[in-house]
Structures are given as C-alpha cells and as structure tokens.
CSV table of C-alpha atoms and ligand atoms in Angstrom, one decimal:
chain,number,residue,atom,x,y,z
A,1,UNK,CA,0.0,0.0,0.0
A,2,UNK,CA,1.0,3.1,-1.2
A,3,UNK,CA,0.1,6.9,1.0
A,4,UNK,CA,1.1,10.0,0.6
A,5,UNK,CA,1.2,12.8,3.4
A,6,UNK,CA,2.1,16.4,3.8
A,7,UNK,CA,3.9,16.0,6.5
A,8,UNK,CA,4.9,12.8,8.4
A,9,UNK,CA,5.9,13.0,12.0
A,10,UNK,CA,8.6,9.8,13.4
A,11,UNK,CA,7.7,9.7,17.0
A,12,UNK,CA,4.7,10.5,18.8
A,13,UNK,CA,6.7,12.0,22.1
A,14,UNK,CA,6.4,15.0,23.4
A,15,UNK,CA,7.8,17.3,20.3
A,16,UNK,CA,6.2,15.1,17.6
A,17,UNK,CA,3.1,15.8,19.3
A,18,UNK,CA,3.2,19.2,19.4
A,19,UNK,CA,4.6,19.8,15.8
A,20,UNK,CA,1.9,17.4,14.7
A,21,UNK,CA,-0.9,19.7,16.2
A,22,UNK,CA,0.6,22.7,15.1
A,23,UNK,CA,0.6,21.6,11.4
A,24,UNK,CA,-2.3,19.6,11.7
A,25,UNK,CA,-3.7,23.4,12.8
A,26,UNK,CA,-2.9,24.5,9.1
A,27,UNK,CA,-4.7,22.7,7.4
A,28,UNK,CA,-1.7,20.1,6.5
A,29,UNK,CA,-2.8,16.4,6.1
A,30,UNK,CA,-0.5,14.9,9.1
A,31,UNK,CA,0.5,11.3,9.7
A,32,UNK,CA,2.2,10.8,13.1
A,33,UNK,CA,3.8,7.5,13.7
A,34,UNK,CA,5.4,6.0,17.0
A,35,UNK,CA,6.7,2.6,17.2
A,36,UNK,CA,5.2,2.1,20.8
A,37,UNK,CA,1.8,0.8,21.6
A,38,UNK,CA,1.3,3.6,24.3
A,39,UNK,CA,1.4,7.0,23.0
A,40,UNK,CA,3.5,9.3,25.6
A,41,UNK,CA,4.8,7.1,28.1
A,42,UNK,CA,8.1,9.4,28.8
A,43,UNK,CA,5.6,12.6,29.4
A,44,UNK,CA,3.6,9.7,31.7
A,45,UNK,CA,5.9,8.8,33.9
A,46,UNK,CA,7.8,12.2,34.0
A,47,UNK,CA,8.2,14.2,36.8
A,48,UNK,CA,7.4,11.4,39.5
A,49,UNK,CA,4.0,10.7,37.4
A,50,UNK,CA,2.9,14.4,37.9
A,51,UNK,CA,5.1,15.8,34.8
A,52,UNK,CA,7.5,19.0,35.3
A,53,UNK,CA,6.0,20.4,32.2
A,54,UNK,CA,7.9,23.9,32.2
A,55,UNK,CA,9.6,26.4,34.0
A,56,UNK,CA,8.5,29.8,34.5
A,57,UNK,CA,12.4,31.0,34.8
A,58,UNK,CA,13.2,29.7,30.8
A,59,UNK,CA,15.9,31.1,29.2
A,60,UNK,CA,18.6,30.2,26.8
A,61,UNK,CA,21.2,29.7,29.9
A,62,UNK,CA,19.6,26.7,30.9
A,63,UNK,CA,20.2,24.6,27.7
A,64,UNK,CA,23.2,23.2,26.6
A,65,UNK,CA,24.8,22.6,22.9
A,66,UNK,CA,27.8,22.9,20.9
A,67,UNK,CA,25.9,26.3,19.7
A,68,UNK,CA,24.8,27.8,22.6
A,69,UNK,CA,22.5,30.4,20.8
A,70,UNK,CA,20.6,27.9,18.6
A,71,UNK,CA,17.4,27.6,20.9
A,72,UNK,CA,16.9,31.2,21.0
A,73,UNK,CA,14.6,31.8,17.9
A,74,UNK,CA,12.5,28.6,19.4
A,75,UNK,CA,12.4,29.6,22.7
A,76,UNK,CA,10.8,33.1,22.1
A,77,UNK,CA,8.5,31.5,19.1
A,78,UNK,CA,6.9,29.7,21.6
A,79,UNK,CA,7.2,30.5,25.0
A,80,UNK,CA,6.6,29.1,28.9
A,81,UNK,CA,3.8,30.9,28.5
A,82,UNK,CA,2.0,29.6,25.3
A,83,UNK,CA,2.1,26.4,26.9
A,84,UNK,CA,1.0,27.1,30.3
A,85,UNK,CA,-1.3,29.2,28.1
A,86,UNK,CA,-2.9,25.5,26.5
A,87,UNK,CA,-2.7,24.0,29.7
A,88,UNK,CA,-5.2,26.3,30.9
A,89,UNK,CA,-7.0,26.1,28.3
A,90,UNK,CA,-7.9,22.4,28.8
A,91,UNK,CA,-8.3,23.5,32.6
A,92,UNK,CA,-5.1,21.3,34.2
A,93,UNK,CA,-4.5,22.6,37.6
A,94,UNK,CA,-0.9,22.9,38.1
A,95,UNK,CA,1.5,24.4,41.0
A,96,UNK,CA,5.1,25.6,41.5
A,97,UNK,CA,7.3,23.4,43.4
A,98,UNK,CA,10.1,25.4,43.2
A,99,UNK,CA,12.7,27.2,41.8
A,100,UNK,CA,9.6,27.8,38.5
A,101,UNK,CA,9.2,24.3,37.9
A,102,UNK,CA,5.6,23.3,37.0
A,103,UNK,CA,4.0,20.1,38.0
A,104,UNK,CA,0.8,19.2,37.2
A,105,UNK,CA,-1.7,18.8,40.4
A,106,UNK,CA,-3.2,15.5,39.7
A,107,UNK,CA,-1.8,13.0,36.6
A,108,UNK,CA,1.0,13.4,34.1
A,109,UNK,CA,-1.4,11.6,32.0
A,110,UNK,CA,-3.4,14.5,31.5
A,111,UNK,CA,-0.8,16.0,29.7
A,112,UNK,CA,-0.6,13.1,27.3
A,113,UNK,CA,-4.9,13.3,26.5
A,114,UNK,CA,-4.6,16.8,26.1
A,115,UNK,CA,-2.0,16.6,23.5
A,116,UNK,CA,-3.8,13.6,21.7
A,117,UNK,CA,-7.2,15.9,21.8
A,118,UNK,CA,-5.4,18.8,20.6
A,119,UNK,CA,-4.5,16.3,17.7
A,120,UNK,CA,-7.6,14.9,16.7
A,121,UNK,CA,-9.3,18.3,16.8
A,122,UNK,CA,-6.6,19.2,14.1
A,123,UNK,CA,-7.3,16.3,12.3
A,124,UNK,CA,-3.7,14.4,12.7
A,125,UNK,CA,-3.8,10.6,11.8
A,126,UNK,CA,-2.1,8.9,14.4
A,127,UNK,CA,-0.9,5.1,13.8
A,128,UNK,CA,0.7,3.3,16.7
A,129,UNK,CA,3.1,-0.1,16.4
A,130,UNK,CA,5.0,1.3,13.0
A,131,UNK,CA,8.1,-0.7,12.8
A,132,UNK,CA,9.9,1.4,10.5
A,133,UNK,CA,12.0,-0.6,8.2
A,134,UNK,CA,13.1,1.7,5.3
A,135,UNK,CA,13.3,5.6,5.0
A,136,UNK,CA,14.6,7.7,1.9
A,137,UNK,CA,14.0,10.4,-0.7
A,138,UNK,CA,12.6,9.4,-4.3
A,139,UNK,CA,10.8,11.2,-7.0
A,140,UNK,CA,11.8,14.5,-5.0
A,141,UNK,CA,10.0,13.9,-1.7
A,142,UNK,CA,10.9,11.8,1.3
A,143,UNK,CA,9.2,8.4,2.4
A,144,UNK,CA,9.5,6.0,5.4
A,145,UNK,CA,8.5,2.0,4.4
A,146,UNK,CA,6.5,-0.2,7.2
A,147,UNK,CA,6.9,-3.8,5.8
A,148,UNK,CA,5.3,-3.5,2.7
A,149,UNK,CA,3.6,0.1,3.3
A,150,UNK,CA,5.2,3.1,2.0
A,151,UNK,CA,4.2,6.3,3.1
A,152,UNK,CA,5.4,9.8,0.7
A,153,UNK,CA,5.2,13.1,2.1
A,154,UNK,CA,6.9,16.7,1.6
A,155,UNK,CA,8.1,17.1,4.8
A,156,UNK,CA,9.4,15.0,7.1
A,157,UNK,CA,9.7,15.5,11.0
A,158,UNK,CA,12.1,13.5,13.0
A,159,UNK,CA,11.4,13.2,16.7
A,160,UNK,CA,12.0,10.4,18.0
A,161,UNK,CA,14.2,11.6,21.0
A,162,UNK,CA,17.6,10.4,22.3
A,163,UNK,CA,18.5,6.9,24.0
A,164,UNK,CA,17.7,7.4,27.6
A,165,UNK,CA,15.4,4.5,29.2
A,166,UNK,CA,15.6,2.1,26.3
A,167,UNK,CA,13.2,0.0,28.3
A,168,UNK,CA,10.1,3.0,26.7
A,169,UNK,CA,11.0,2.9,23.7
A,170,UNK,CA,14.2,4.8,22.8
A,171,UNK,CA,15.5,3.6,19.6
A,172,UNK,CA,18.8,4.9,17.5
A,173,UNK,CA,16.5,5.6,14.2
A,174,UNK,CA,17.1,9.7,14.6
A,175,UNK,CA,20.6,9.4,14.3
A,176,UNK,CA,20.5,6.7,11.2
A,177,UNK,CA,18.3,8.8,9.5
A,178,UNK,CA,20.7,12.0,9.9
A,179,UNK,CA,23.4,9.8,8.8
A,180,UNK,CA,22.1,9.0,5.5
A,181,UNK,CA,21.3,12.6,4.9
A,182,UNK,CA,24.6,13.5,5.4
A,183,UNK,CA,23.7,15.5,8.7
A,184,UNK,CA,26.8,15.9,11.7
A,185,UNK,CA,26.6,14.3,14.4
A,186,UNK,CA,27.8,14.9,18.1
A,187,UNK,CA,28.6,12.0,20.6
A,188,UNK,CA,26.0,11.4,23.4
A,189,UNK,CA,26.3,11.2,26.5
A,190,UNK,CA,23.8,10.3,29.0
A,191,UNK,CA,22.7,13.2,30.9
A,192,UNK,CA,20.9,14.5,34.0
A,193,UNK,CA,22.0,10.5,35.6
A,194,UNK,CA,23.3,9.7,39.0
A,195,UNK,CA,26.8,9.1,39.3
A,196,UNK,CA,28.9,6.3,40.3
A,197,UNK,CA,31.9,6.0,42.6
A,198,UNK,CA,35.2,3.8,43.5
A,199,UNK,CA,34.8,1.1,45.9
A,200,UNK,CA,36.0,3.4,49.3
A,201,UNK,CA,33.2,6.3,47.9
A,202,UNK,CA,30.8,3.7,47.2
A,203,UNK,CA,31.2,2.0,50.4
A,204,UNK,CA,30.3,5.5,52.4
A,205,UNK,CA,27.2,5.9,50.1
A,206,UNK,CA,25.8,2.6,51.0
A,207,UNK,CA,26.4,3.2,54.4
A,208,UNK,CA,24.5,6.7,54.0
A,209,UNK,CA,21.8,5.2,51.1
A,210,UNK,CA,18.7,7.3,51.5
A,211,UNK,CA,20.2,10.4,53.7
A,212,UNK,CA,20.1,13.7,51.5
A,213,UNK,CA,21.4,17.3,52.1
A,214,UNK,CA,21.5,20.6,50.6
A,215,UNK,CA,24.9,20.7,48.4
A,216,UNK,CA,26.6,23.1,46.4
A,217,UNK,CA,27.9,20.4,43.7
A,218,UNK,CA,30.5,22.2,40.9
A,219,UNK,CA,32.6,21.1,38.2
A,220,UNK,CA,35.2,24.0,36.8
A,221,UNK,CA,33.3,27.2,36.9
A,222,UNK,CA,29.6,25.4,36.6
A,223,UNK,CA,27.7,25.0,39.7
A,224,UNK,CA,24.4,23.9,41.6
A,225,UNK,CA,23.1,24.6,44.8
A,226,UNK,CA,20.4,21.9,45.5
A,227,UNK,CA,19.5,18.5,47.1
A,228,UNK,CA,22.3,15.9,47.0
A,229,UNK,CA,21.4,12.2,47.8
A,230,UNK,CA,23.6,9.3,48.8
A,231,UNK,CA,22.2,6.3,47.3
A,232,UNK,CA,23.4,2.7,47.6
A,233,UNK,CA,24.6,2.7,43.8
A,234,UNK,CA,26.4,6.5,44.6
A,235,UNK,CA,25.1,9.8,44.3
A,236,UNK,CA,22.1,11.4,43.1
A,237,UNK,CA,19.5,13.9,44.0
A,238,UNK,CA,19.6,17.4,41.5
A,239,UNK,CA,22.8,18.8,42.6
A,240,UNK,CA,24.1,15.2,41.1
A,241,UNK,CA,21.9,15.0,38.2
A,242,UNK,CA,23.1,18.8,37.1
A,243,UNK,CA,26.3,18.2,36.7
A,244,UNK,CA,26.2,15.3,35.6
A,245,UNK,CA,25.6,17.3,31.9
A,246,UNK,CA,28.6,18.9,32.3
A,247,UNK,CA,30.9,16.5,34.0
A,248,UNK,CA,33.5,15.2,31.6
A,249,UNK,CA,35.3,11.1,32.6
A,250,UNK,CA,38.3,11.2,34.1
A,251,UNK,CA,37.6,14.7,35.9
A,252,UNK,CA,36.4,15.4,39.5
A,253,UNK,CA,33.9,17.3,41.1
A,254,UNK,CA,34.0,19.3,44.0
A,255,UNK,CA,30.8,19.5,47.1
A,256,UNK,CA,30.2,21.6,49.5
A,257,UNK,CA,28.3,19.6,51.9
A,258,UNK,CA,27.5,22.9,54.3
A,259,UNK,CA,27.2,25.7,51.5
A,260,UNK,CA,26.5,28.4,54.3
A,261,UNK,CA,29.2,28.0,57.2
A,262,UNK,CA,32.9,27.7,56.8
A,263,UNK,CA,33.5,24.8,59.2
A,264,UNK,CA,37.6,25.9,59.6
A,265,UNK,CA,36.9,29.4,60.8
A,266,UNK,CA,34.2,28.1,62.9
A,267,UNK,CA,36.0,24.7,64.6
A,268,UNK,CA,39.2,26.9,65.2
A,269,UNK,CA,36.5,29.9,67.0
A,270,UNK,CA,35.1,27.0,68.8
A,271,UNK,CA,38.3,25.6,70.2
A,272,UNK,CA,39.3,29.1,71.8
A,273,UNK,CA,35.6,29.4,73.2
A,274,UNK,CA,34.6,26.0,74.3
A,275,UNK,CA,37.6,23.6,74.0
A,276,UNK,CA,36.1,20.9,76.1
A,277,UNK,CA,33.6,20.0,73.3
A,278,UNK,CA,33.8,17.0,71.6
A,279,UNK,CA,34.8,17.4,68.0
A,280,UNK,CA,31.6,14.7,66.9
A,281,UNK,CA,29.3,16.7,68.6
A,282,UNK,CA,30.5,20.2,67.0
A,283,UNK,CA,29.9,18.5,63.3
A,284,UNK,CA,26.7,16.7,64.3
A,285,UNK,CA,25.2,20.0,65.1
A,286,UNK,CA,26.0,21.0,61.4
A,287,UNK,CA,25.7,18.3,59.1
A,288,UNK,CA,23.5,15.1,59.6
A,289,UNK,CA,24.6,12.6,62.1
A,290,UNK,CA,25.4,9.7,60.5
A,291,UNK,CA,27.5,11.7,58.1
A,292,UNK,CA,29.0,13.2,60.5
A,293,UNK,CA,30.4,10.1,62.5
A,294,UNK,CA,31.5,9.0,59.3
A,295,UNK,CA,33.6,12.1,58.3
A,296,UNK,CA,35.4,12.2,61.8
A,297,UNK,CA,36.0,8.4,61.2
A,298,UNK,CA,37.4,8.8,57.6
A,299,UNK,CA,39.7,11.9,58.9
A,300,UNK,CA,40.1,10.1,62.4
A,301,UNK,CA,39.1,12.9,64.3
A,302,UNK,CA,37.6,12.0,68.0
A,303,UNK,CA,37.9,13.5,71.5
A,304,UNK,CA,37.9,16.8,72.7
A,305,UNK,CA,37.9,19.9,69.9
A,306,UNK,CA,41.3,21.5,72.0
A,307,UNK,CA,42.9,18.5,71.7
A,308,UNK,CA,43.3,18.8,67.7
A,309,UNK,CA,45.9,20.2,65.7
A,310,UNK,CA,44.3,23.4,63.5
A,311,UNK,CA,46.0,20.8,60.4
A,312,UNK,CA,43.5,18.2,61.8
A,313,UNK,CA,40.9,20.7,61.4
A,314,UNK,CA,41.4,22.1,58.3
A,315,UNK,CA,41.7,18.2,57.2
A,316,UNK,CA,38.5,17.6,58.5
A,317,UNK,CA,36.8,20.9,57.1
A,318,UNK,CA,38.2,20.6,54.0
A,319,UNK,CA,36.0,17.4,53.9
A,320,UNK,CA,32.9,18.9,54.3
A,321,UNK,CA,33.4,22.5,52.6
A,322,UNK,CA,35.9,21.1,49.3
A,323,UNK,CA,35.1,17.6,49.0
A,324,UNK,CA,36.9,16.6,45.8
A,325,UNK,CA,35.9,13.6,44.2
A,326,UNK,CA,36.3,11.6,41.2
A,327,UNK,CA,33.4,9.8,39.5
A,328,UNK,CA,34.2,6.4,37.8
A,329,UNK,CA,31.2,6.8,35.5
A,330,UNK,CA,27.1,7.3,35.7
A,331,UNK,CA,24.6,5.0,35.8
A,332,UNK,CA,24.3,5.4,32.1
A,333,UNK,CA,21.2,5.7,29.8
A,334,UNK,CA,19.1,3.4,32.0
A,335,UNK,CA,18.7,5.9,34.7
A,336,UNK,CA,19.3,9.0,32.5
A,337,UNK,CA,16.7,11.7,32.2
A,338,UNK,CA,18.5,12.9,28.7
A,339,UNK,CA,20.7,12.6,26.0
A,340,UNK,CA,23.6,14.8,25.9
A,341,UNK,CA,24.5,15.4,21.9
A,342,UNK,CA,22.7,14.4,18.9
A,343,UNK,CA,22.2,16.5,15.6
A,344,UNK,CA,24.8,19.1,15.0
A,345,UNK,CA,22.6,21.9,15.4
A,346,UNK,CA,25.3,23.7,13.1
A,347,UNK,CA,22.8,21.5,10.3
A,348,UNK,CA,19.7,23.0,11.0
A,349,UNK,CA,18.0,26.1,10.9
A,350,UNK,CA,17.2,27.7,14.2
A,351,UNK,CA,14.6,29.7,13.0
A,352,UNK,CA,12.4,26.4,11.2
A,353,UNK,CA,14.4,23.5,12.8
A,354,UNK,CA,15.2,22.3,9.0
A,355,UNK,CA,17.9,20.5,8.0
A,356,UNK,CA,20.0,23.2,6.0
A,357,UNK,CA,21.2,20.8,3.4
A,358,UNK,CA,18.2,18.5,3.2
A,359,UNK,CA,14.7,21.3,2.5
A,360,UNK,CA,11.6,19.3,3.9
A,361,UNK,CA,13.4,17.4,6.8
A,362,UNK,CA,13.3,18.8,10.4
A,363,UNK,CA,15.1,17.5,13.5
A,364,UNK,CA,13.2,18.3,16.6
A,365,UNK,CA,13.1,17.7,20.5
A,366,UNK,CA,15.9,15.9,21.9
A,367,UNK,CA,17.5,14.3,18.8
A,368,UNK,CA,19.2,17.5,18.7
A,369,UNK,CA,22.2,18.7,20.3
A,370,UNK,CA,20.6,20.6,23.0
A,371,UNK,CA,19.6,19.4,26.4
A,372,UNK,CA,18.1,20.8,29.2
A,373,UNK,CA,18.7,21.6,32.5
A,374,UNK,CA,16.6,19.7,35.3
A,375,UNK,CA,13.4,21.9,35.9
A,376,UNK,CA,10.6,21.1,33.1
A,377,UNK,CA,13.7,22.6,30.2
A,378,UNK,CA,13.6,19.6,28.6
A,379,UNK,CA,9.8,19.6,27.9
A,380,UNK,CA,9.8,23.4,27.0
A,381,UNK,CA,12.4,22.6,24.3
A,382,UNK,CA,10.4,19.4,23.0
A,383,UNK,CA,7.2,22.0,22.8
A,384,UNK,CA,9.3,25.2,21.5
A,385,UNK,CA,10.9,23.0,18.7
A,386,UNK,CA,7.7,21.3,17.9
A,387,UNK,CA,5.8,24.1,17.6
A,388,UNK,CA,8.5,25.9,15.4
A,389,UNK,CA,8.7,22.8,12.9
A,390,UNK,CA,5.0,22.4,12.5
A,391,UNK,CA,5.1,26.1,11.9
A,392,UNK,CA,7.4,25.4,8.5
A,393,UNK,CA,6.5,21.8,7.3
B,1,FAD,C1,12.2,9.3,33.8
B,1,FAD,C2,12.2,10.6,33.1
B,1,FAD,C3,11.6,11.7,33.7
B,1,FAD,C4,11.6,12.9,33.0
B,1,FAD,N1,11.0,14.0,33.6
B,1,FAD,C5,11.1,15.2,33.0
B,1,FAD,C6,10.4,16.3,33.6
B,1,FAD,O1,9.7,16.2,34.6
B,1,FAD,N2,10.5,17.5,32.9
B,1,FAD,C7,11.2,17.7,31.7
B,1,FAD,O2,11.3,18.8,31.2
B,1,FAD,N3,11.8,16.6,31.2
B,1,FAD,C8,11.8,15.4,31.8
B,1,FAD,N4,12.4,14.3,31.2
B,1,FAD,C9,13.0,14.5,29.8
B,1,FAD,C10,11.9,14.5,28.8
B,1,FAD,O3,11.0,13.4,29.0
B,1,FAD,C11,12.5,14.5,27.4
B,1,FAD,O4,13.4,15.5,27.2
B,1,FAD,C12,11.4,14.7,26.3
B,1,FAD,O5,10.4,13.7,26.4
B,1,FAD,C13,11.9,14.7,24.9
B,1,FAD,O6,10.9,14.8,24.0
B,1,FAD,P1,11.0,14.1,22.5
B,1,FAD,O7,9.7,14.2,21.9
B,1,FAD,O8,12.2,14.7,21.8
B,1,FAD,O9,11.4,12.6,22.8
B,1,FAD,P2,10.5,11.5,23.5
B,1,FAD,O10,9.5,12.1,24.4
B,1,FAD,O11,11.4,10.5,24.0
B,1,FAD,O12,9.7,10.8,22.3
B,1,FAD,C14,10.3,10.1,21.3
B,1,FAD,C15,9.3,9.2,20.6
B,1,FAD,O13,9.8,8.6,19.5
B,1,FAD,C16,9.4,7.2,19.5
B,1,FAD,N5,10.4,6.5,18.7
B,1,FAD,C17,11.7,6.2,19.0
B,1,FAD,N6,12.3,5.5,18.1
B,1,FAD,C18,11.3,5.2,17.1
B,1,FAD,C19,11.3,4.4,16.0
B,1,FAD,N7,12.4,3.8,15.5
B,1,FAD,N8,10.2,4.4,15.3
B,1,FAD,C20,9.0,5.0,15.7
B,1,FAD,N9,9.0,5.8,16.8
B,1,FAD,C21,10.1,5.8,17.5
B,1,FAD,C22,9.4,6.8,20.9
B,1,FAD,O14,8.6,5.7,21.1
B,1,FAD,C23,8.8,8.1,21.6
B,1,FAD,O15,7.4,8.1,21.6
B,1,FAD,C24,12.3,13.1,31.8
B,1,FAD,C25,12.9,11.9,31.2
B,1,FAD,C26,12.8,10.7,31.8
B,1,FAD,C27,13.4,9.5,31.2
C-alpha cells in the first residue's frame, strides 16, 4: 500500500506531538507515527508521574549545545507561557514546586490526552506499532516503508528523542536517519543520571543510602546549589543530576556539603571558646549525624575539639566544605533523564528547525544537540521545537 502525506511526523513524544498539532492546525494532512503501543509514556511517567511540564524561569542559559545560541529563535517563538497558556485552556491545575518548575496537580497523563485531543481536533492521523524498516527520498519527496507500506510526504519531522530509558522505547532511528542525509553528528552522552563511585566512595554511600542534604555540587566554573542524595549505587539527588551534563570522565567534582558556614573558621573559634567540646558533637550539630560520624571516622578525628591540631581541622573541614571527588562513570542511559548530543545543530535552521542541506526534513526535540537543565527545560524545548517545525512543514 502506497500513502502520501504532507507531513509525516517519526515519534509520537512529546515534540512530535506538538509539531503534529501545530501543522495539523494549518490545514496540512498529518501522519504521526510512534513505534510504541502507548502513546507518551516518557511525558507519563515524568516528573514522579505528575510531569515537570515547564519552568516559568526559561531562558537560553539553561540549555546546553555545541551552539549555545541555537534555541533562541524557538524559545521566544513559543514561549513558557503559550504552553502554560494551553494548559489552561484544557483546565489542568498545576502548581510551582520550586525554583519555577511546574507540576501538574493531579496525573502526568493529563498532559498526554490533552495533547492527543489537541491532535484529533486538528485532524492528525495517528498510527501506533510502526516498525519502520526503510526511509529515503525518491521522485523528490521523502518516504518511510512499514513492511510493505510506504508512506510519501513533503516534509518529514524527526522526533524520536535520544536513547535514555531504552526500556520506553528509545531507539537509534534519529541518528541513522541524519546519517544518511549526510547531517553531523555529536557523541552522546547520557545526561541528567546519577553518578557512580570507586569502591572506598561507594562504600560510604551505601552506608549513607537514602540520607540527603542541601549541596553546592560544581565542576570547573559550573555550579548547583540543590539536594544531594547518597544512594546505595552512589550519588544522586539534582545537585548530582546537574552536573552530571557537564561533567567530563576522568575529571572530579568538588561538594560543599555545608554551603552556608565555613566549618575551619568556625572549629578553630570554637576551640578558643569551648575547647572541652567533643569534635563529633560540634559537626553533628552541622551536618547530619550519621554523616558526620563517618567524616570524623574517615579523617580520624575524635575527642575533645582543644585537643586537635588546626591541620587536623582544616583536614577535616576541608571534607565537608571542598570535598573533591572523582566519579568512575554514571549510571548510564538506563537511569538518565536525557541525552547529551545528537544533531549538529550547526545542520539546522534555528529559526524552522530544517535540515539546512536537506529542504523538507526537520530534526526536533531531543535528537538535537541541546539538552536541558533539570526543571521542566527539557519539555519546553520538546514544545518550543515542535511548535516551530509544525510552523514550517
Ligand atoms: C524518567 C524521566 C523523567 C523525566 N522527567 C522530565 C520532567 O519532569 N521535565 C522535563 O522537562 N523533562 C523530563 N524528562 C525529559 C523529557 O522526557 C524528554 O526530554 C522529552 O520527552 C523529549 O521529547 P522528545 O519528543 O524529543 O522525545 P520522546 O518524548 O522520548 O519521544 C520520542 C518518541 O519517539 C518514538 N520512537 C523512538 N524510536 C522510534 C522508531 N524507531 N520508530 C518510531 N517511533 C520511535 C518513541 O517511542 C517516543 O514516543 C524526563 C525523562 C525521563 C526519562
């Protein structure tokens, strides 16, 4: 069987969805396709099942890419607020955690019906379970092959995301499909993942699994300021996860495990005014307990405050206040949130997300070289790039 589209959409994510609508709003005959037999699932179980749909502080300094400026024209062509703007529209109560990020009050799901009403209403034909086995330009326009269906169209929209949680559906068929247009390619990464530790590092997070703490967390000149969680596999929590996008293998990172005192000027004031106190019980009133009675251990550090050298001390503040550590890796895709890399941006047109080289194919959502920071980014640039490409195919 032969069809023939407008516009064909691979992957009915979050970005596919939304380009699909917006083209569908046009008056463009639409075919979205999506290997998976539930439509959305990433958007489903997002955001601890209550989606972290966008952030009211979103701004181009939150994504990162090879060309930092690239999500500028997207960004501002379709805001925060255009889709905080639909939300209301199809009356989803939503709150601010913090720091502007925007869960939804009840269901994640919501989300997802929205965007599939949004989709019939502009007429898109959805078709769920497409193994896609071919894909190609002939006779001038582009076409992907299903078995023995081949489907035509003018413009083609790949979004079908990057590789993180293969286990929903994450596939490689983007990056294949830039190849044989001749599109660059940067290496991924997995992003926004919890990191992994040496066997004396790994040790004190088991012992610590499940304790978290308000961190500073920096690599070079790049840092967060937010929960940090010790975790029997390493470290995680957002500090972790935020760096993780910008920490490189082989490198450390540095945490400040008490971002508001420095412990050296205040254990060297404390020994002049009470030097009787015990050194466990001065750091216990600061950090956690159990943390605590591990750092004096690892530093071995016990007894009376006056009784230890000011070396000692800076030793054991340096601990808490530089911590420098060196991850042996991340627990890759399976746990990531992202995809660091993708589509050389360099390839496509920031203003209509098409490939420069290639007129009537457009790279959207995560399959691009730009990822988010944590916060609802990642779904603002799925919905900004969407909306852009259905804008122009
Ligand atoms: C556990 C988890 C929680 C997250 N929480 C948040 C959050 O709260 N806020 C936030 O901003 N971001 C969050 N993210 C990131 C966010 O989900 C992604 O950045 C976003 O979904 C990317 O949108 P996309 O449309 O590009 O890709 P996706 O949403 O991944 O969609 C890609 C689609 O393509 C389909 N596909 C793939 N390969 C093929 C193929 N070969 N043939 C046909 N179809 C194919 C897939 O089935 C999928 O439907 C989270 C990610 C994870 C994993």
């Amino acid at each position: 069987m032969i069809q023939k589209y407008d516009v064909i959409i691979i992957g009915a994510g979050a970005a596919g969805l939304m380009s699909a609508i917006e083209a569908g709003k046009r008056g463009r005959k639409v075919l979205l396709v999506d290997h998976s037999k539930k439509i959305g699932e990433k958007i489903r179980i997002s955001g601890g099942g209550k989606c972290n749909f966008t952030n009211t502080n979103n701004h181009p300094n939150k994504f990162i890419s090879k060309n930092p400026k690239f999500v500028i024209s997207a960004l501002s062509q379709y805001t925060q607020n255009d889709f905080i703007n639909l939300i209301k529209k199809h009356n989803i109560k939503f709150h601010e955690k913090k720091l502007g990020q925007l869960f939804c009050n009840e269901r994640a799901q919501q989300i997802v019906d929205m965007l599939l009403l949004e989709c019939q209403m502009a007429n898109v034909i959805l078709k769920k379970e497409i193994i896609i086995t071919d894909f190609d330009k002939q006779y001038g326009q582009y076409f992907i092959s299903a078995g023995s269906d081949k489907y035509f169209c003018d413009s083609l929209i790949v979004a079908t995301g990057g590789l993180s949680v293969p286990k929903i559906g994450a596939t490689k068929l983007g990056y294949q499909l830039a190849k044989k247009f001749n599109l660059n390619f940067i290496e991924t990464l997995p992003a926004l993942v919890p990191l992994t530790f040496n066997k004396k590092i790994l040790a004190m997070c088991k012992e610590l699994s499940g304790l978290s703490l308000k961190a500073v967390v920096s690599f070079n000149r790049t840092f967060f300021e937010e929960g940090m969680l010790f975790t029997h596999r390493g470290l995680s929590g957002p500090s972790i996860l935020q760096i993780s996008s910008y920490w490189k293998l082989g490198s450390n990172i540095k945490i400040n495990l008490s971002p508001k005192l420095d412990i050296f000027k205040l254990l060297v004031s404390e020994k002049k005014k009470n030097p009787k106190q015990d050194i466990n019980n001065i750091i216990s009133e600061i950090l956690p307990k159990r943390l605590a009675h591990i750092l004096c251990k690892e530093n071995d550090v016990s007894g009376n405050i006056s009784e230890l050298s000011n070396k000692l001390l800076k030793q054991l503040s340096n601990s808490i206040n530089i911590w420098v550590i060196n991850p042996t890796g991340s627990e890759g895709y399976r746990t990531a949130e992202v995809t660091l890399g993708g589509i050389d941006t360099n390839e496509i047109s920031s203003k209509t997300m098409m490939s420069i080289k290639n007129p009537g194919l457009f790279f959207i959502g995560e399959v691009v070289d730009v990822t988010g920071h944590l916060g609802g980014y990642n779904f603002q640039w799925a919905w900004s790039s969407g909306f852009v490409a259905g804008q122009y195919a």
